[in-house]
Amino acid sequence: QVRLVQSGAEVKKPGASVKISCKASGYTFSNHAIHWVRQAPGQRLEWMGWINGGNGNTKYSQNFRDRVTITRDTSASTAYMELSSLTPEDTTVYYCARGPDFPYMDLWGKGTTVTVSS
Amino acid sequence: DIVMTQSPDSLAVSLGERASINCKSSRSILSSSNHQNYLAWYQQKPGQPPKLLISWTSTRESGVPDRFSGSGSGTDFTLTISSLQAEDVAVYYCQQYYTTPLTFGGGTKVEI
């Protein structure tokens, strides 16, 4: 079936990096973009960036000031999001989501919880 | 950045009654080239990821009940649930995809 499966929860120290994976199945990975969105408890959804599944082009939110890197492995139908220089404020749930030709999101992963604590 | 402002923050509606959620963008998200408004609506239930309900302001996703409808243009948009069902209890978000950074509204919690 069509789905996005994300990697498991992570616990990191401040200053560290985290890399989350998002494996797609049930559709042609290269025909769609993958977005990364995060959501702190009780907060609005925050878009981080996207990658074109076909050509690998990326677009990032400047709100993350070069801390975020999104990559993909087409042979594994998997996208990755790496966030560096973590602070406790990065403790939240991170979602990957599929984007069709235009940047809304029509399929979401279940989310990955990242906890940043010393 | 385009700021998306939703109202109300929450609303309680009786079963079978109408619920309306408003979303306002800080600038127009209507494209002059294709005359489309770049607005989507999502539903999020507790412990679940968001689910796309509507794109292009008013185009329902496959499988979304027709009691959900979207309207509006330019900067002002509305999601209407014509006859609220128990399974519609959720938080609803609007999102503009006219330009990056993509931005979401703050959410509206719908309760019975």
XYZ file of N, CA and C in Angstrom:
690
model
N 0.851 -1.186 0.000
C 0.000 0.000 0.000
C 0.886 1.234 0.000
N 0.296 2.349 -0.366
C 1.028 3.598 -0.440
C 1.274 4.106 0.972
N 2.546 4.277 1.340
C 2.837 4.775 2.670
C 4.255 5.296 2.771
N 4.486 6.041 3.831
C 5.801 6.542 4.206
C 6.104 6.023 5.601
N 7.229 5.340 5.730
C 7.610 4.771 7.018
C 8.853 5.489 7.529
N 8.723 6.107 8.686
C 9.833 6.865 9.253
C 10.608 6.048 10.259
N 11.844 6.460 10.477
C 12.693 5.806 11.471
C 12.216 6.139 12.881
N 12.783 5.426 13.834
C 12.300 5.503 15.202
C 12.779 6.716 15.976
N 12.251 6.825 17.179
C 12.540 7.964 18.043
C 14.030 8.079 18.340
N 14.462 9.311 18.537
C 15.873 9.609 18.790
C 15.997 10.470 20.044
N 17.078 10.239 20.774
C 17.443 11.094 21.905
C 18.854 11.589 21.651
N 19.037 12.893 21.673
C 20.330 13.487 21.344
C 20.731 14.523 22.395
N 22.047 14.748 22.471
C 22.595 15.781 23.347
C 22.585 17.115 22.592
N 22.494 18.212 23.323
C 22.609 19.520 22.660
C 23.918 19.626 21.887
N 23.829 20.202 20.687
C 24.992 20.354 19.832
C 25.189 19.219 18.856
N 24.499 18.118 19.089
C 24.616 16.959 18.207
C 23.751 17.138 16.957
N 23.815 16.140 16.080
C 22.988 16.101 14.876
C 22.091 14.874 14.936
N 20.998 14.943 14.192
C 20.106 13.796 14.064
C 19.773 13.617 12.597
N 19.676 12.359 12.183
C 19.310 12.053 10.801
C 18.136 11.090 10.816
N 17.041 11.501 10.225
C 15.796 10.724 10.204
C 15.557 10.231 8.783
N 15.090 8.997 8.676
C 14.796 8.451 7.353
C 13.296 8.325 7.125
N 12.942 8.276 5.863
C 11.544 8.212 5.439
C 11.488 7.324 4.203
N 11.024 6.102 4.380
C 11.003 5.142 3.270
C 9.626 5.105 2.631
N 9.618 5.301 1.330
C 8.364 5.317 0.582
C 8.090 3.947 -0.027
N 6.821 3.594 -0.093
C 6.436 2.360 -0.760
C 5.057 2.540 -1.393
N 4.811 1.747 -2.419
C 3.501 1.759 -3.064
C 3.342 2.794 -4.157
N 4.383 3.572 -4.431
C 4.300 4.546 -5.523
C 5.715 4.773 -6.054
N 5.823 5.464 -7.171
C 7.117 5.725 -7.786
C 7.774 6.910 -7.085
N 8.794 6.603 -6.322
C 9.446 7.608 -5.454
C 9.897 8.828 -6.251
N 10.473 8.597 -7.420
C 11.080 9.686 -8.179
C 10.047 10.622 -8.796
N 8.780 10.253 -8.744
C 7.729 11.102 -9.329
C 7.175 12.147 -8.368
N 7.663 12.137 -7.141
C 7.105 13.030 -6.137
C 8.206 13.667 -5.304
N 7.862 14.782 -4.698
C 8.737 15.401 -3.718
C 8.481 14.806 -2.337
N 9.457 14.988 -1.465
C 9.275 14.665 -0.046
C 9.538 15.938 0.746
N 8.567 16.287 1.567
C 8.686 17.433 2.459
C 9.001 16.957 3.870
N 9.613 17.840 4.633
C 9.811 17.612 6.062
C 9.149 18.756 6.829
N 8.338 18.349 7.804
C 7.541 19.289 8.594
C 7.679 18.885 10.054
N 7.800 19.862 10.942
C 7.846 19.488 12.347
C 6.726 20.173 13.118
N 6.435 19.597 14.260
C 5.303 20.090 15.058
C 5.599 19.918 16.532
N 5.863 21.030 17.200
C 6.030 21.009 18.646
C 4.656 20.868 19.297
N 4.600 20.300 20.505
C 3.304 20.110 21.172
C 2.495 21.390 21.239
N 1.278 21.331 20.739
C 0.401 22.482 20.787
C 0.765 23.618 19.853
N 1.748 23.366 18.991
C 2.194 24.421 18.085
C 1.739 24.137 16.654
N 1.877 25.155 15.812
C 1.524 24.960 14.420
C 2.577 24.137 13.704
N 2.181 23.567 12.593
C 3.100 22.830 11.746
C 4.118 23.794 11.143
N 5.374 23.339 11.079
C 6.458 24.184 10.592
C 7.188 23.452 9.477
N 7.143 24.018 8.288
C 7.801 23.408 7.138
C 9.302 23.639 7.195
N 10.072 22.588 6.940
C 11.523 22.681 7.016
C 12.173 22.709 5.649
N 11.624 21.973 4.702
C 12.208 21.941 3.383
C 11.668 20.767 2.590
N 12.102 20.700 1.324
C 11.687 19.564 0.500
C 12.787 19.146 -0.468
N 12.645 17.943 -0.974
C 13.543 17.427 -1.978
C 12.728 16.844 -3.121
N 13.148 17.111 -4.326
C 12.543 16.520 -5.510
C 13.032 15.089 -5.612
N 12.100 14.142 -5.564
C 12.487 12.735 -5.570
C 13.200 12.320 -6.841
N 12.965 13.041 -7.918
C 13.571 12.675 -9.189
C 14.970 13.242 -9.365
N 15.101 14.581 -9.362
C 16.401 15.183 -9.634
C 17.190 15.551 -8.382
N 16.582 15.402 -7.209
C 17.310 15.658 -5.968
C 17.430 17.132 -5.598
N 16.829 18.011 -6.379
C 16.861 19.429 -6.018
C 16.180 19.642 -4.675
N 16.734 20.574 -3.905
C 16.201 20.843 -2.568
C 15.842 22.312 -2.406
N 14.951 22.552 -1.446
C 14.585 23.902 -1.053
C 14.380 23.863 0.446
N 15.035 24.804 1.150
C 14.965 24.814 2.606
C 14.328 26.103 3.124
N 13.745 25.980 4.295
C 13.279 27.162 5.000
C 14.470 27.878 5.622
N 14.538 29.168 5.414
C 15.633 29.939 5.998
C 15.549 29.978 7.519
N 14.388 29.587 8.061
C 14.226 29.566 9.511
C 15.201 28.593 10.174
N 15.759 27.689 9.410
C 16.680 26.718 9.983
C 18.127 27.041 9.675
N 18.352 28.172 8.989
C 19.682 28.771 8.871
C 20.774 27.748 8.603
N 20.607 26.984 7.560
C 21.638 26.048 7.114
C 21.878 24.889 8.071
N 21.003 24.681 9.017
C 21.149 23.529 9.923
C 20.546 22.265 9.352
N 19.701 22.395 8.333
C 18.992 21.232 7.816
C 19.539 20.810 6.451
N 19.657 19.509 6.251
C 20.078 18.940 4.979
C 19.149 17.783 4.639
N 18.552 17.847 3.471
C 17.649 16.781 3.019
C 18.293 16.088 1.831
N 18.343 14.781 1.882
C 18.918 13.982 0.815
C 17.966 12.843 0.481
N 18.292 12.133 -0.607
C 17.471 10.972 -0.931
C 18.322 9.909 -1.590
N 17.862 8.675 -1.482
C 18.468 7.522 -2.125
C 17.374 6.889 -2.962
N 17.393 7.148 -4.241
C 16.303 6.661 -5.081
C 16.274 5.134 -5.152
N 17.444 4.498 -5.044
C 17.474 3.036 -5.111
C 16.771 2.405 -3.919
N 16.714 3.151 -2.820
C 16.055 2.664 -1.610
C 14.708 3.345 -1.391
N 14.309 4.212 -2.311
C 13.050 4.964 -2.174
C 12.952 5.626 -0.807
N 14.063 6.206 -0.405
C 14.148 6.760 0.952
C 14.689 8.181 0.914
N 14.045 9.033 1.707
C 14.525 10.385 1.910
C 15.052 10.513 3.341
N 15.983 11.439 3.510
C 16.603 11.651 4.814
C 16.582 13.144 5.144
N 16.438 13.422 6.425
C 16.535 14.795 6.908
C 17.524 14.819 8.067
N 18.578 15.608 7.913
C 19.566 15.756 8.978
C 19.488 17.167 9.535
N 19.383 17.270 10.837
C 19.332 18.555 11.521
C 20.505 18.629 12.480
N 21.294 19.673 12.335
C 22.525 19.789 13.130
C 22.378 20.842 14.233
N 23.413 20.922 15.050
C 23.477 21.916 16.138
C 22.182 21.934 16.949
N 21.782 20.754 17.383
C 20.495 20.623 18.074
C 20.483 21.378 19.400
N 19.335 21.937 19.705
C 19.085 22.560 21.012
C 17.811 21.941 21.589
N 17.545 22.153 22.869
C 16.298 21.616 23.438
C 15.049 22.082 22.683
N 15.121 23.231 22.047
C 13.974 23.743 21.278
C 13.668 22.900 20.047
N 14.586 22.007 19.662
C 14.357 21.104 18.536
C 13.642 19.826 18.970
N 13.329 19.732 20.246
C 12.579 18.576 20.751
C 11.148 18.666 20.247
N 10.804 17.752 19.351
C 9.481 17.795 18.751
C 9.284 16.567 17.870
N 8.153 16.503 17.188
C 7.863 15.434 16.242
C 8.174 15.936 14.832
N 8.883 15.111 14.088
C 9.250 15.431 12.716
C 8.492 14.497 11.777
N 7.840 15.077 10.771
C 7.093 14.313 9.785
C 7.741 14.443 8.419
N 7.702 13.356 7.658
C 7.927 13.478 6.229
C 6.558 13.386 5.561
N 6.454 13.995 4.402
C 5.184 14.006 3.690
C 5.457 14.063 2.194
N 4.624 13.404 1.437
C 4.780 13.391 -0.013
C 4.107 14.612 -0.619
N 4.800 15.178 -1.598
C 4.212 16.292 -2.316
C 3.984 15.925 -3.762
N 2.794 16.194 -4.282
C 2.555 15.997 -5.722
C 3.219 17.129 -6.504
N 2.701 17.453 -7.667
C 3.349 18.446 -8.520
C 3.440 19.826 -7.871
N 2.506 20.116 -6.978
C 2.535 21.383 -6.270
C 2.741 21.108 -4.785
N 3.322 22.077 -4.059
C 3.779 21.774 -2.695
C 2.726 21.787 -1.605
N 1.639 21.019 -1.810
C 0.876 20.616 -0.659
C 1.272 19.170 -0.388
N 0.713 18.558 0.655
C 1.225 17.258 1.108
C 0.098 16.245 1.193
N 0.146 15.238 0.331
C -0.997 14.342 0.220
C -0.818 13.002 0.906
N 0.334 12.753 1.503
C 0.583 11.497 2.214
C 1.624 11.785 3.272
N 1.350 11.371 4.502
C 2.252 11.698 5.605
C 2.776 10.441 6.285
N 4.021 10.521 6.766
C 4.514 9.494 7.659
C 3.919 9.679 9.046
N 4.156 8.716 9.912
C 3.561 8.757 11.249
C 4.314 9.665 12.224
N 5.495 10.107 11.806
C 6.245 11.026 12.648
C 7.363 10.351 13.413
N 8.403 11.108 13.671
C 9.551 10.657 14.467
C 9.772 11.669 15.585
N 9.782 11.193 16.808
C 10.010 12.077 17.945
C 11.502 12.214 18.200
N 11.956 13.443 18.264
C 13.349 13.731 18.595
C 13.356 14.483 19.926
N 14.141 13.980 20.851
C 14.293 14.617 22.153
C 15.734 15.070 22.302
N 15.906 16.337 22.604
C 17.246 16.899 22.801
C 17.376 17.276 24.274
N 18.283 16.581 24.943
C 18.428 16.809 26.378
C 19.832 16.443 26.817
N 20.359 17.217 27.748
C 21.679 16.916 28.275
C 21.586 15.866 29.372
N 7.721 36.168 4.823
C 6.925 34.952 4.901
C 5.435 35.304 4.910
N 4.630 34.434 4.303
C 3.175 34.626 4.362
C 2.664 34.042 5.681
N 2.001 34.875 6.453
C 1.451 34.443 7.737
C 0.002 34.015 7.530
N -0.314 32.823 8.038
C -1.659 32.279 7.938
C -2.315 32.372 9.318
N -3.443 33.027 9.388
C -4.132 33.228 10.658
C -5.495 32.563 10.611
N -5.710 31.623 11.516
C -6.978 30.924 11.574
C -7.835 31.447 12.708
N -9.147 31.361 12.495
C -10.101 31.687 13.555
C -11.355 30.840 13.393
N -11.998 30.486 14.518
C -11.514 30.687 15.878
C -10.422 29.681 16.223
N -9.854 29.797 17.416
C -8.879 28.812 17.868
C -9.560 27.481 18.148
N -10.783 27.548 18.613
C -11.541 26.337 18.875
C -13.030 26.645 18.748
N -13.799 25.612 18.450
C -15.244 25.772 18.432
C -15.919 24.458 18.766
N -17.039 24.595 19.438
C -17.845 23.437 19.814
C -19.138 23.491 19.017
N -19.420 22.385 18.350
C -20.582 22.311 17.472
C -21.372 21.055 17.810
N -22.671 21.164 17.776
C -23.510 19.998 18.027
C -23.466 19.045 16.836
N -23.659 17.772 17.109
C -23.722 16.794 16.031
C -24.793 17.202 15.032
N -24.435 17.127 13.748
C -25.365 17.477 12.694
C -25.410 18.948 12.346
N -24.731 19.754 13.136
C -24.714 21.196 12.864
C -23.514 21.576 11.988
N -23.521 22.798 11.520
C -22.481 23.296 10.624
C -21.322 23.881 11.422
N -20.105 23.605 10.938
C -18.895 24.203 11.520
C -18.161 24.952 10.423
N -17.746 26.164 10.731
C -16.998 26.968 9.761
C -15.699 27.452 10.382
N -14.631 27.267 9.649
C -13.291 27.668 10.099
C -12.733 28.655 9.086
N -12.194 29.750 9.602
C -11.663 30.790 8.737
C -10.137 30.777 8.713
N -9.606 31.157 7.587
C -8.156 31.217 7.404
C -7.847 32.458 6.578
N -6.958 33.274 7.084
C -6.600 34.510 6.389
C -5.106 34.536 6.149
N -4.719 34.841 4.929
C -3.295 34.948 4.598
C -2.877 36.415 4.623
N -1.610 36.645 4.960
C -1.120 38.020 5.099
C -0.961 38.715 3.753
N -0.948 37.927 2.685
C -1.032 38.508 1.352
C -1.687 37.513 0.407
N -2.087 37.982 -0.731
C -2.854 37.153 -1.644
C -2.086 35.908 -2.070
N -2.801 34.796 -2.104
C -2.206 33.547 -2.585
C -2.930 33.085 -3.858
N -3.480 34.069 -4.558
C -4.124 33.826 -5.840
C -3.122 34.074 -6.959
N -2.917 33.068 -7.779
C -1.988 33.196 -8.886
C -2.664 33.896 -10.057
N -1.971 34.909 -10.604
C -2.516 35.623 -11.765
C -2.358 34.790 -13.038
N -1.473 33.808 -12.995
C -1.218 33.036 -14.213
C -2.252 31.926 -14.425
N -2.646 31.250 -13.337
C -3.624 30.175 -13.496
C -4.924 30.408 -12.731
N -5.031 31.564 -12.090
C -6.259 31.951 -11.375
C -6.636 30.954 -10.297
N -5.639 30.332 -9.722
C -5.877 29.373 -8.656
C -5.366 29.950 -7.343
N -6.069 29.615 -6.262
C -5.612 29.952 -4.929
C -4.857 28.754 -4.368
N -3.626 29.031 -3.906
C -2.734 27.965 -3.477
C -2.952 27.677 -1.987
N -4.103 27.078 -1.687
C -4.474 26.832 -0.305
C -4.960 25.398 -0.119
N -4.462 24.774 0.958
C -4.874 23.425 1.326
C -5.388 23.408 2.759
N -6.213 22.401 3.036
C -6.736 22.171 4.394
C -6.378 20.749 4.833
N -5.984 20.635 6.098
C -5.634 19.351 6.679
C -6.442 19.124 7.952
N -6.648 17.841 8.237
C -7.306 17.410 9.472
C -6.290 16.600 10.273
N -6.162 16.891 11.547
C -5.263 16.111 12.392
C -5.998 15.648 13.636
N -6.062 14.348 13.799
C -6.649 13.757 14.996
C -5.548 13.448 15.998
N -5.885 13.367 17.291
C -4.842 13.150 18.313
C -3.983 11.937 18.030
N -2.670 12.140 18.136
C -1.728 11.044 17.949
C -1.521 10.616 16.512
N -2.086 11.357 15.573
C -1.965 11.013 14.160
C -1.300 12.149 13.384
N -0.730 11.820 12.225
C -0.231 12.893 11.373
C -1.395 13.626 10.709
N -1.132 14.792 10.159
C -2.187 15.476 9.409
C -2.621 14.650 8.204
N -3.844 14.907 7.785
C -4.402 14.256 6.601
C -4.917 15.344 5.671
N -4.520 15.267 4.410
C -4.979 16.255 3.437
C -6.464 16.056 3.155
N -7.223 17.146 3.332
C -8.647 17.121 3.009
C -8.930 17.785 1.665
N -8.352 18.958 1.497
C -8.699 19.824 0.358
C -7.445 20.509 -0.141
N -7.304 20.566 -1.459
C -6.258 21.360 -2.095
C -6.908 22.356 -3.040
N -6.108 23.313 -3.531
C -6.620 24.317 -4.457
C -7.921 24.961 -3.941
N -7.936 25.222 -2.655
C -9.026 25.908 -1.964
C -10.280 25.056 -1.792
N -10.643 24.295 -2.842
C -11.952 23.637 -2.800
C -11.978 22.233 -3.377
N -10.843 21.675 -3.775
C -10.808 20.344 -4.382
C -10.620 19.294 -3.297
N -11.656 18.515 -3.057
C -11.571 17.470 -2.030
C -10.704 16.316 -2.501
N -9.933 15.763 -1.582
C -9.167 14.560 -1.863
C -10.132 13.383 -2.022
N -9.678 12.384 -2.749
C -10.472 11.175 -2.903
C -10.782 10.574 -1.534
N -12.040 10.237 -1.324
C -12.427 9.614 -0.068
C -12.859 10.576 1.015
N -12.652 11.853 0.795
C -13.081 12.841 1.794
C -14.581 13.075 1.639
N -15.333 12.957 2.714
C -16.795 13.120 2.603
C -17.189 14.485 2.062
N -18.284 14.524 1.347
C -18.688 15.787 0.723
C -19.289 16.775 1.717
N -19.360 16.403 2.981
C -19.755 17.404 3.978
C -18.641 18.426 4.226
N -17.430 18.100 3.777
C -16.312 19.042 3.865
C -16.253 19.855 2.568
N -16.205 21.154 2.698
C -16.078 22.002 1.525
C -15.198 23.196 1.847
N -14.520 23.687 0.826
C -13.646 24.843 0.989
C -14.058 25.944 0.033
N -13.835 27.176 0.459
C -14.175 28.317 -0.378
C -13.243 29.475 -0.067
N -13.360 30.521 -0.881
C -12.570 31.726 -0.649
C -11.668 32.051 -1.810
N -11.029 33.215 -1.706
C -10.102 33.639 -2.741
C -9.274 34.805 -2.223
N -8.086 34.916 -2.784
C -7.223 36.045 -2.425
C -6.548 35.850 -1.083
N -7.175 36.389 -0.045
C -6.598 36.284 1.304
C -7.533 35.656 2.318
N -8.770 35.408 1.961
C -9.754 34.923 2.923
C -10.382 33.614 2.470
N -10.313 32.629 3.358
C -10.733 31.280 3.013
C -11.537 30.679 4.157
N -12.374 29.698 3.805
C -13.219 29.049 4.795
C -13.294 27.559 4.519
N -13.180 26.784 5.590
C -13.479 25.352 5.546
C -14.804 25.165 6.266
N -15.733 24.501 5.605
C -17.053 24.264 6.186
C -17.304 22.769 6.295
N -17.761 22.380 7.465
C -18.255 21.014 7.664
C -19.773 21.163 7.786
N -20.489 20.643 6.812
C -21.919 20.983 6.723
C -22.761 20.335 7.809
N -22.388 19.135 8.207
C -23.147 18.414 9.216
C -22.150 17.616 10.052
N -21.764 18.173 11.168
C -20.662 17.607 11.954
C -20.968 16.200 12.445
N -20.006 15.320 12.225
C -20.100 13.948 12.729
C -19.074 13.754 13.843
N -19.280 12.739 14.636
C -18.386 12.506 15.777
C -16.939 12.307 15.337
N -16.774 11.682 14.179
C -15.410 11.409 13.696
C -14.703 12.652 13.155
N -15.398 13.775 13.106
C -14.788 15.010 12.615
C -14.073 15.789 13.730
N -14.170 15.310 14.959
C -13.453 15.965 16.060
C -11.960 15.875 15.780
N -11.325 17.020 15.666
C -9.925 17.082 15.222
C -9.476 18.536 15.267
N -8.198 18.718 14.940
C -7.668 20.060 14.706
C -7.498 20.215 13.197
N -7.918 21.353 12.699
C -7.860 21.627 11.264
C -6.867 22.758 10.995
N -6.031 22.542 9.977
C -4.998 23.515 9.604
C -5.166 23.926 8.150
N -4.945 25.198 7.889
C -4.810 25.639 6.500
C -3.322 25.786 6.188
N -2.988 25.720 4.933
C -1.599 25.847 4.482
C -1.563 26.563 3.139
N -0.664 27.524 3.007
C -0.470 28.146 1.703
C 0.738 27.497 1.028
N 0.604 27.255 -0.255
C 1.744 26.723 -1.013
C 2.037 27.619 -2.213
N 1.720 28.897 -2.063
C 1.967 29.890 -3.114
C 3.453 30.197 -3.232
N 4.120 30.202 -2.067
C 5.541 30.509 -2.072
C 6.196 29.871 -0.860
N 7.515 29.708 -0.944
C 8.242 29.215 0.218
C 8.710 30.385 1.071
N 8.843 30.206 2.375
C 8.552 28.971 3.082
C 7.057 28.662 3.109
N 6.729 27.396 2.880
C 5.338 26.985 3.038
C 4.941 27.244 4.487
N 3.738 27.748 4.677
C 3.315 28.109 6.029
C 1.911 27.618 6.317
N 1.708 27.321 7.598
C 0.447 26.774 8.074
C -0.219 27.757 9.036
N -1.531 27.636 9.135
C -2.248 28.360 10.170
C -2.014 27.715 11.524
N -2.470 28.382 12.561
C -2.243 27.904 13.912
C -3.163 26.782 14.349
N -4.125 26.447 13.526
C -5.021 25.340 13.838
C -6.310 25.775 14.505
N -7.376 25.049 14.232
C -8.671 25.244 14.876
C -9.134 23.893 15.399
N -9.386 23.847 16.688
C -9.830 22.608 17.318
C -11.352 22.548 17.271
N -11.869 21.492 16.667
C -13.324 21.305 16.562
C -13.748 20.209 17.527
N -14.687 20.557 18.374
C -15.200 19.626 19.392
C -16.708 19.520 19.278
N -17.218 18.467 19.884
C -18.677 18.307 19.933
C -19.191 19.102 21.137
